[in-house]
Coordinates of C-alpha atoms and ligand atoms in Angstrom, one line a residue:
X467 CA 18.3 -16.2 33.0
X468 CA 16.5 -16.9 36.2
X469 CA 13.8 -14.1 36.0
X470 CA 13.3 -15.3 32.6
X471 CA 11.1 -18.0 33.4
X472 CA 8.5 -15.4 35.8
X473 CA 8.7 -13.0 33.3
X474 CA 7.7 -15.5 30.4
X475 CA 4.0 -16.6 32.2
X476 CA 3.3 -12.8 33.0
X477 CA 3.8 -11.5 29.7
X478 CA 1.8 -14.5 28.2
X479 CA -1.0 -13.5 30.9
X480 CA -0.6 -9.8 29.5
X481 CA -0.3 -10.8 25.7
X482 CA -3.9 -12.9 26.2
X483 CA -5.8 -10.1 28.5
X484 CA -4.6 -7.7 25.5
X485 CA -5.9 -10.0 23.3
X486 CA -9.3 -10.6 25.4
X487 CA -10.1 -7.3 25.6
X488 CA -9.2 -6.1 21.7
X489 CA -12.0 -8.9 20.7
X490 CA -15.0 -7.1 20.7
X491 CA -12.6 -4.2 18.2
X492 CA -12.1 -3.4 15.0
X493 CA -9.1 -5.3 14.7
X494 CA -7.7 -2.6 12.5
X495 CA -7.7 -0.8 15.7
X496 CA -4.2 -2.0 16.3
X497 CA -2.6 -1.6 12.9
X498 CA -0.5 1.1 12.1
X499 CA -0.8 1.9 8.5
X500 CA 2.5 2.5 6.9
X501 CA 4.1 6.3 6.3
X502 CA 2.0 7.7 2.7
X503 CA 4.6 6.8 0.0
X504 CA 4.8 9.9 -1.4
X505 CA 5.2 12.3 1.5
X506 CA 8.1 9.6 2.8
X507 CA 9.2 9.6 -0.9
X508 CA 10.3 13.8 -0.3
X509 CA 12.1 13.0 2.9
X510 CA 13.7 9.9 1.2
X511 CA 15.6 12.2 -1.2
X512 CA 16.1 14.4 0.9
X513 CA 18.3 12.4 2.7
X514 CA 19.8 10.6 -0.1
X515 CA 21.0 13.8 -1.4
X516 CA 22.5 14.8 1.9
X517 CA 25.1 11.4 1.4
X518 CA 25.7 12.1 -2.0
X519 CA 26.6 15.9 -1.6
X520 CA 28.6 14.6 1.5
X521 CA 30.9 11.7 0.5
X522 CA 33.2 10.9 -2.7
X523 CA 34.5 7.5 -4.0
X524 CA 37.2 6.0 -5.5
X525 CA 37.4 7.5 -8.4
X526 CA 41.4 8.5 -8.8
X527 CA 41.8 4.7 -8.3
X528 CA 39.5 4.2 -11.3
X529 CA 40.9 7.0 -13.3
X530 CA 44.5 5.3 -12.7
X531 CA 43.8 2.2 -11.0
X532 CA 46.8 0.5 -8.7
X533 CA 48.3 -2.6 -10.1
X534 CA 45.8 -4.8 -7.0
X535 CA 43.0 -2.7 -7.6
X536 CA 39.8 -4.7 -7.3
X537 CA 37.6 -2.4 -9.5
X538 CA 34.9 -2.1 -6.3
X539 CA 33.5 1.2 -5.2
X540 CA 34.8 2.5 -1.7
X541 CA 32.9 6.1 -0.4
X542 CA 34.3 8.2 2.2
X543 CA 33.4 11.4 3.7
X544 CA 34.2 14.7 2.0
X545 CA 36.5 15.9 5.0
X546 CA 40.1 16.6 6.6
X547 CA 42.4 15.6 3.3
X548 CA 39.7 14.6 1.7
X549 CA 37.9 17.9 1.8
X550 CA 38.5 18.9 -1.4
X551 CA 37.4 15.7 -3.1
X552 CA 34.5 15.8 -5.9
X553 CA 31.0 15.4 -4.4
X554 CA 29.5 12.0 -5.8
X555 CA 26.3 15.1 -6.6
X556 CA 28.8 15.8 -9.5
X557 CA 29.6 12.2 -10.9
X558 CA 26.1 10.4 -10.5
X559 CA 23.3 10.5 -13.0
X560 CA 19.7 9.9 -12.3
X561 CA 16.5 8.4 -14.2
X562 CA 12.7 8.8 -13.1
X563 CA 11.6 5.7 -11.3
X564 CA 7.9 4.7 -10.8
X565 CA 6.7 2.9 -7.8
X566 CA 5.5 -0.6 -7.6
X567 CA 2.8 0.2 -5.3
X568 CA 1.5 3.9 -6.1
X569 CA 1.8 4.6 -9.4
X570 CA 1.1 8.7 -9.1
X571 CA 4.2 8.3 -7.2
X572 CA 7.9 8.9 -9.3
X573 CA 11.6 8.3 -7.6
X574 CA 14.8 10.3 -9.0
X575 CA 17.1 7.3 -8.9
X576 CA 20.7 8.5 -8.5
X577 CA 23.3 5.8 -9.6
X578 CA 27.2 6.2 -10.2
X579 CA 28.5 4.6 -13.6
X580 CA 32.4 4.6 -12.1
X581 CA 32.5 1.6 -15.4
X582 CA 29.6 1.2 -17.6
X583 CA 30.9 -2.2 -19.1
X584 CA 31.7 -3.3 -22.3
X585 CA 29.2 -6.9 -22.6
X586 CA 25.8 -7.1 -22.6
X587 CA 23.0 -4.7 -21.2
X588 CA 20.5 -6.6 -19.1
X589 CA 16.7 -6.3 -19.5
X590 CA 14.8 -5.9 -16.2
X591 CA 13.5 -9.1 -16.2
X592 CA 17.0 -11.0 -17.1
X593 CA 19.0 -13.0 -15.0
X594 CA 22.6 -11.7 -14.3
X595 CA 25.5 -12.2 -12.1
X596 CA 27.0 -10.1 -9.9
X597 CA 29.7 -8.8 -6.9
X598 CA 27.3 -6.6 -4.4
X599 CA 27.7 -4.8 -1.6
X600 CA 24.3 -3.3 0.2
X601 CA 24.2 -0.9 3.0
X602 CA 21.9 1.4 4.6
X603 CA 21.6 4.8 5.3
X604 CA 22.6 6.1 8.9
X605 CA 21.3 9.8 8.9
X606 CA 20.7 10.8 12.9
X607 CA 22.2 13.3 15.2
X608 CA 24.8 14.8 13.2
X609 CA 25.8 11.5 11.6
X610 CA 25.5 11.0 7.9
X611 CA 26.8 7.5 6.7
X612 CA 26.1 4.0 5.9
X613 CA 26.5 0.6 7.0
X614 CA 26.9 -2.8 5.9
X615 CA 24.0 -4.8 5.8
X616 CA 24.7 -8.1 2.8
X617 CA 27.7 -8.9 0.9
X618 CA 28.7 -11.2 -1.7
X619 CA 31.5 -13.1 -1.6
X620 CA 31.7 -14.5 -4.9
X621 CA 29.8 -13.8 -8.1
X622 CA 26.1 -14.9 -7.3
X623 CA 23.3 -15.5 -9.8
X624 CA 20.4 -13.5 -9.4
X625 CA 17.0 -13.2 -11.0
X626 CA 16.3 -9.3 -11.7
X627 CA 12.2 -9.6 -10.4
X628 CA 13.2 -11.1 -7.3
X629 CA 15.8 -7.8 -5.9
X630 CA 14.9 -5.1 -5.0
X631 CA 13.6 -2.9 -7.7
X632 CA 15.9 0.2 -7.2
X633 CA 19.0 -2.7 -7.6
X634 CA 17.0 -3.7 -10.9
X635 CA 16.5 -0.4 -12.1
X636 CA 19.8 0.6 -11.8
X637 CA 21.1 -2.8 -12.9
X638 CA 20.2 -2.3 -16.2
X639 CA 21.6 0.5 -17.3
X640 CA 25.3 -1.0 -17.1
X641 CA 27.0 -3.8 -19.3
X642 CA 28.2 -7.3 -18.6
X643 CA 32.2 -8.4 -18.9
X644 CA 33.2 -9.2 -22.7
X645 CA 34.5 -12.8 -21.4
X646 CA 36.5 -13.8 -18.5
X647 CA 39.6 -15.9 -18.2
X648 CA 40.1 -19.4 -16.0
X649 CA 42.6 -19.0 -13.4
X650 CA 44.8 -21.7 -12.5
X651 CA 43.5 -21.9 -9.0
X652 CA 40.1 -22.5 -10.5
X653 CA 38.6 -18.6 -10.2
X654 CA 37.5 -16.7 -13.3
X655 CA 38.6 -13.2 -13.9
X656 CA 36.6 -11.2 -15.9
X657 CA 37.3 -8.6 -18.4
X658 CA 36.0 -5.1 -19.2
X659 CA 32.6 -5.4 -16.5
X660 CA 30.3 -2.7 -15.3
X661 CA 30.8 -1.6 -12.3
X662 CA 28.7 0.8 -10.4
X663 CA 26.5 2.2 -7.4
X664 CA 22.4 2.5 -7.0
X665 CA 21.3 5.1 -4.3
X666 CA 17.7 4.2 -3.4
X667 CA 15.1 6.2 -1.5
X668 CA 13.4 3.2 1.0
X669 CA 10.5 3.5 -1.3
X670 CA 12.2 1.3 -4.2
X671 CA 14.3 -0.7 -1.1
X672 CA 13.0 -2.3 1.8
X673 CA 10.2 -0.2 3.2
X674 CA 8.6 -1.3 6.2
X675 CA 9.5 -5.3 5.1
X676 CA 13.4 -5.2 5.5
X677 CA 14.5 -9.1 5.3
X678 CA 16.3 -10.5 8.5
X679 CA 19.7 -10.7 7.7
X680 CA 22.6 -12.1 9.3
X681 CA 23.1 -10.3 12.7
X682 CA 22.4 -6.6 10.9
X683 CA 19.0 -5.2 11.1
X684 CA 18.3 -2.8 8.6
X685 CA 15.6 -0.2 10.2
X686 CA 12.2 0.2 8.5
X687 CA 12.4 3.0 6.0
X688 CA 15.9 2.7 5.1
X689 CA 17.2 4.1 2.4
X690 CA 20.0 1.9 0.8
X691 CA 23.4 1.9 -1.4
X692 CA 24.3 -1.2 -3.1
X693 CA 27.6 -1.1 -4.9
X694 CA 27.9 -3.8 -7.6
X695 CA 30.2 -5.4 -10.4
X696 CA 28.2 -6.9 -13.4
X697 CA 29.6 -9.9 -15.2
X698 CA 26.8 -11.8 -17.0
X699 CA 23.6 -11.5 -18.1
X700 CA 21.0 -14.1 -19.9
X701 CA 17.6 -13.7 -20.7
X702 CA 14.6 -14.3 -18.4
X703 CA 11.7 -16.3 -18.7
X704 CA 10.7 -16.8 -15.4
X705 CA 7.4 -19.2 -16.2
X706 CA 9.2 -21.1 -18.7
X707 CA 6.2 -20.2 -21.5
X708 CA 8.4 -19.7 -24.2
X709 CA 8.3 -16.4 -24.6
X710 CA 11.5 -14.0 -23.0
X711 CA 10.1 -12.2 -19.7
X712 CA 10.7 -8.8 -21.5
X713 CA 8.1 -9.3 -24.0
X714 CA 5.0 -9.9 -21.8
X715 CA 5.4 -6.4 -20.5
X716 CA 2.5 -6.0 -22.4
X717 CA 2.3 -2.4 -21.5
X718 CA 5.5 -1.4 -22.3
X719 CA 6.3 0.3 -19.6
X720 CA 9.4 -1.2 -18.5
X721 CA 7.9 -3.2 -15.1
X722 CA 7.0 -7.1 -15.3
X723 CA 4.3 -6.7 -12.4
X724 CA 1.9 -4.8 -14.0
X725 CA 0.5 -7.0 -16.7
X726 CA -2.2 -9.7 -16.1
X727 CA -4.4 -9.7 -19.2
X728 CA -6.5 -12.7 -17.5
X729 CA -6.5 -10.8 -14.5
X730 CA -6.0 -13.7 -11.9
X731 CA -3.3 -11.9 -10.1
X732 CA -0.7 -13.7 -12.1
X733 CA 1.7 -11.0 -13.7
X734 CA 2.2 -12.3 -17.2
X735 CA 5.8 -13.1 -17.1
X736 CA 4.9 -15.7 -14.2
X737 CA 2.0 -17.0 -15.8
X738 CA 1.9 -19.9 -18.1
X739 CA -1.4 -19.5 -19.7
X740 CA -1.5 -15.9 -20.1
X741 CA -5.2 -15.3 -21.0
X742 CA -6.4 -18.1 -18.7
X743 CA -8.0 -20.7 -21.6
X744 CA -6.7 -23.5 -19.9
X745 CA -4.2 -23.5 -22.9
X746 CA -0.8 -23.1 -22.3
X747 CA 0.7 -20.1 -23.8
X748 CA 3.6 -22.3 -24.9
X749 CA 1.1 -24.2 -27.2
X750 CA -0.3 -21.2 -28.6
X751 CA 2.9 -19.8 -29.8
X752 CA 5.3 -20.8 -32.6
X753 CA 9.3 -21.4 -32.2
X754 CA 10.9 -22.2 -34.7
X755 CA 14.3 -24.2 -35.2
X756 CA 15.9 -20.9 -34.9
X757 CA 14.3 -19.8 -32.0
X758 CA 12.2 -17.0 -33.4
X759 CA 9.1 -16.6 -32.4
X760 CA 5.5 -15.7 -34.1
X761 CA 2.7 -15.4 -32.5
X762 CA -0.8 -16.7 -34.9
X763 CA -3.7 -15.0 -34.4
X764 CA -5.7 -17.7 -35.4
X765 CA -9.1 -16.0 -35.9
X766 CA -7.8 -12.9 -37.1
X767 CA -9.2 -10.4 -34.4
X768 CA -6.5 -8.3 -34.0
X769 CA -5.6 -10.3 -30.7
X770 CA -3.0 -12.9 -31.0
X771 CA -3.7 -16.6 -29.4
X772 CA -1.9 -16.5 -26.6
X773 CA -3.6 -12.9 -25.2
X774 CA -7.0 -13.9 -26.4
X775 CA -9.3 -16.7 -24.4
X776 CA -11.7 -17.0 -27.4
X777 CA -8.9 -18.9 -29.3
Ligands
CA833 CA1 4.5 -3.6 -17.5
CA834 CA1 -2.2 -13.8 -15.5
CA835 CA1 3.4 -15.9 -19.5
CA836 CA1 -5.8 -18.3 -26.4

């Protein structure tokens, strides 16, 4: 601790006489651009691959579970008396992802439907509740496993455009629970949830922004494993417009981020007045007592009110 306070005024000193002397730079001088998402995209599979070809879960427990079992997905290395276990390879599926930030970019998404679920099936911009587990990928010197990074402990509420977006993508192809049942010490139990496992390459994760979380740094570039159980789901709209989140994907293409028909940097299912006539897009849509909604096109140019700034 003592050294501490000399060492604190010298690296100042340094930190300013960097500083002085970067001035007359570019400042771009000093910023390393992050790894091309494609080219880190290949290595990110790569690896992902390696775990699933590598490990196993659960799955006798799921085939016949245990009289405790808590339905939550547990991996372990193919190896010793586990060596003749079924790759994860051979259980997962997989669906073609895009990128939010490079669109000529396309991830192969692996995630393991141990239970699909017998509710609901979210929409990518709902709002569901879930039991999740994240952890990251550990792939260096002969090692090749993962580690805990975030946990919930009981079900949590969380908003689909606000996770990260291979969690979301994956999200949504599972179910909800049918119901649940109150507990006399005040839990719920629920009945006949999904429950399964996203494996994301860092591209669709973290990147080079993982969040500070509690005592566990996740390294840029990680890729990451969340395990979850899905229990509810209700529909989104996040700007409270009226009009459910899923249906100002204008584009159709199954992301919320790209669409911004008044083009001020507002995604649509954020934005209150969609095409930016000062009126909000709740007034220029009709609900009626039943909740449906129309949309008037009020002079009849093909473009309905709430899209169109000239009406
Ligand atoms: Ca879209
Ligand atoms: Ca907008
Ligand atoms: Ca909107
Ligand atoms: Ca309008």
């Amino acid at each position: 601790m003592k050294n501490l306070k000399f060492l604190l005024p010298i690296v100042a000193l340094v930190l300013l006489f960097a500083t002085a002397c970067d001035s007359d730079d570019n400042p771009e001088d000093n910023f390393i651009p992050a790894r091309d998402r494609a080219e880190e995209n290949i290595a990110s599979t790569l690896e992902v691959e390696r775990y699933l070809t590598t490990h196993f879960y659960n799955y006798e427990e799921f085939q016949s579970p245990p009289a405790d079992f808590d339905f939550k997905i547990k991996f372990d290395t193919i190896a010793g008396d586990n060596i003749d276990k079924i790759a994860l390879m051979n259980q997962v599926d997989f669906k073609m992802v895009q990128d939010r930030v490079d669109q000529d970019v396309q991830y192969k998404l692996y995630y393991l439907k141990a239970i699909e679920g017998d509710g609901e099936q979210p929409s990518f911009p709902d709002i569901v509740r879930i039991n999740y587990e994240g952890t990251y990928l550990v792939d260096e010197d002969g090692q090749n496993g993962n580690e805990l990074f975030d946990s919930s402990v009981t079900p949590i509420r969380f908003d689909l455009t606000f996770i990260v977006n291979g969690l979301q993508d994956a999200l949504i192809e599972f179910k909800t629970s049918t119901g649940f049942i109150d507990n006399p010490d005040g839990t719920v139990s629920y009945e006949g949830f999904g429950v399964g496992a996203v494996f994301m390459q860092s591209g669709l994760g973290y990147y080079v922004n993982p969040p500070p979380s509690g005592g566990v740094s996740i390294p840029v570039y990680a890729q990451l494993i969340f395990t979850f159980q899905l229990f509810e789901t209700e529909i989104g709209d996040q700007d409270n417009d009226g009009i459910p989140s899923v249906l100002e994907d204008i584009n159709g293409n199954g992301l919320e981020e790209d669409d911004d028909t008044d083009s001020d940097n507002r995604s649509n299912y954020i934005d209150p007045d969609d095409d930016g006539d000062l009126r909000p897009t709740r007034d220029e849509i009709e609900i009626d007592q039943d909740g449906n909604i129309t949309f008037p096109d009020t002079d009849g140019d093909g473009v309905v009110d709430y899209l169109d700034a000239d009406s």
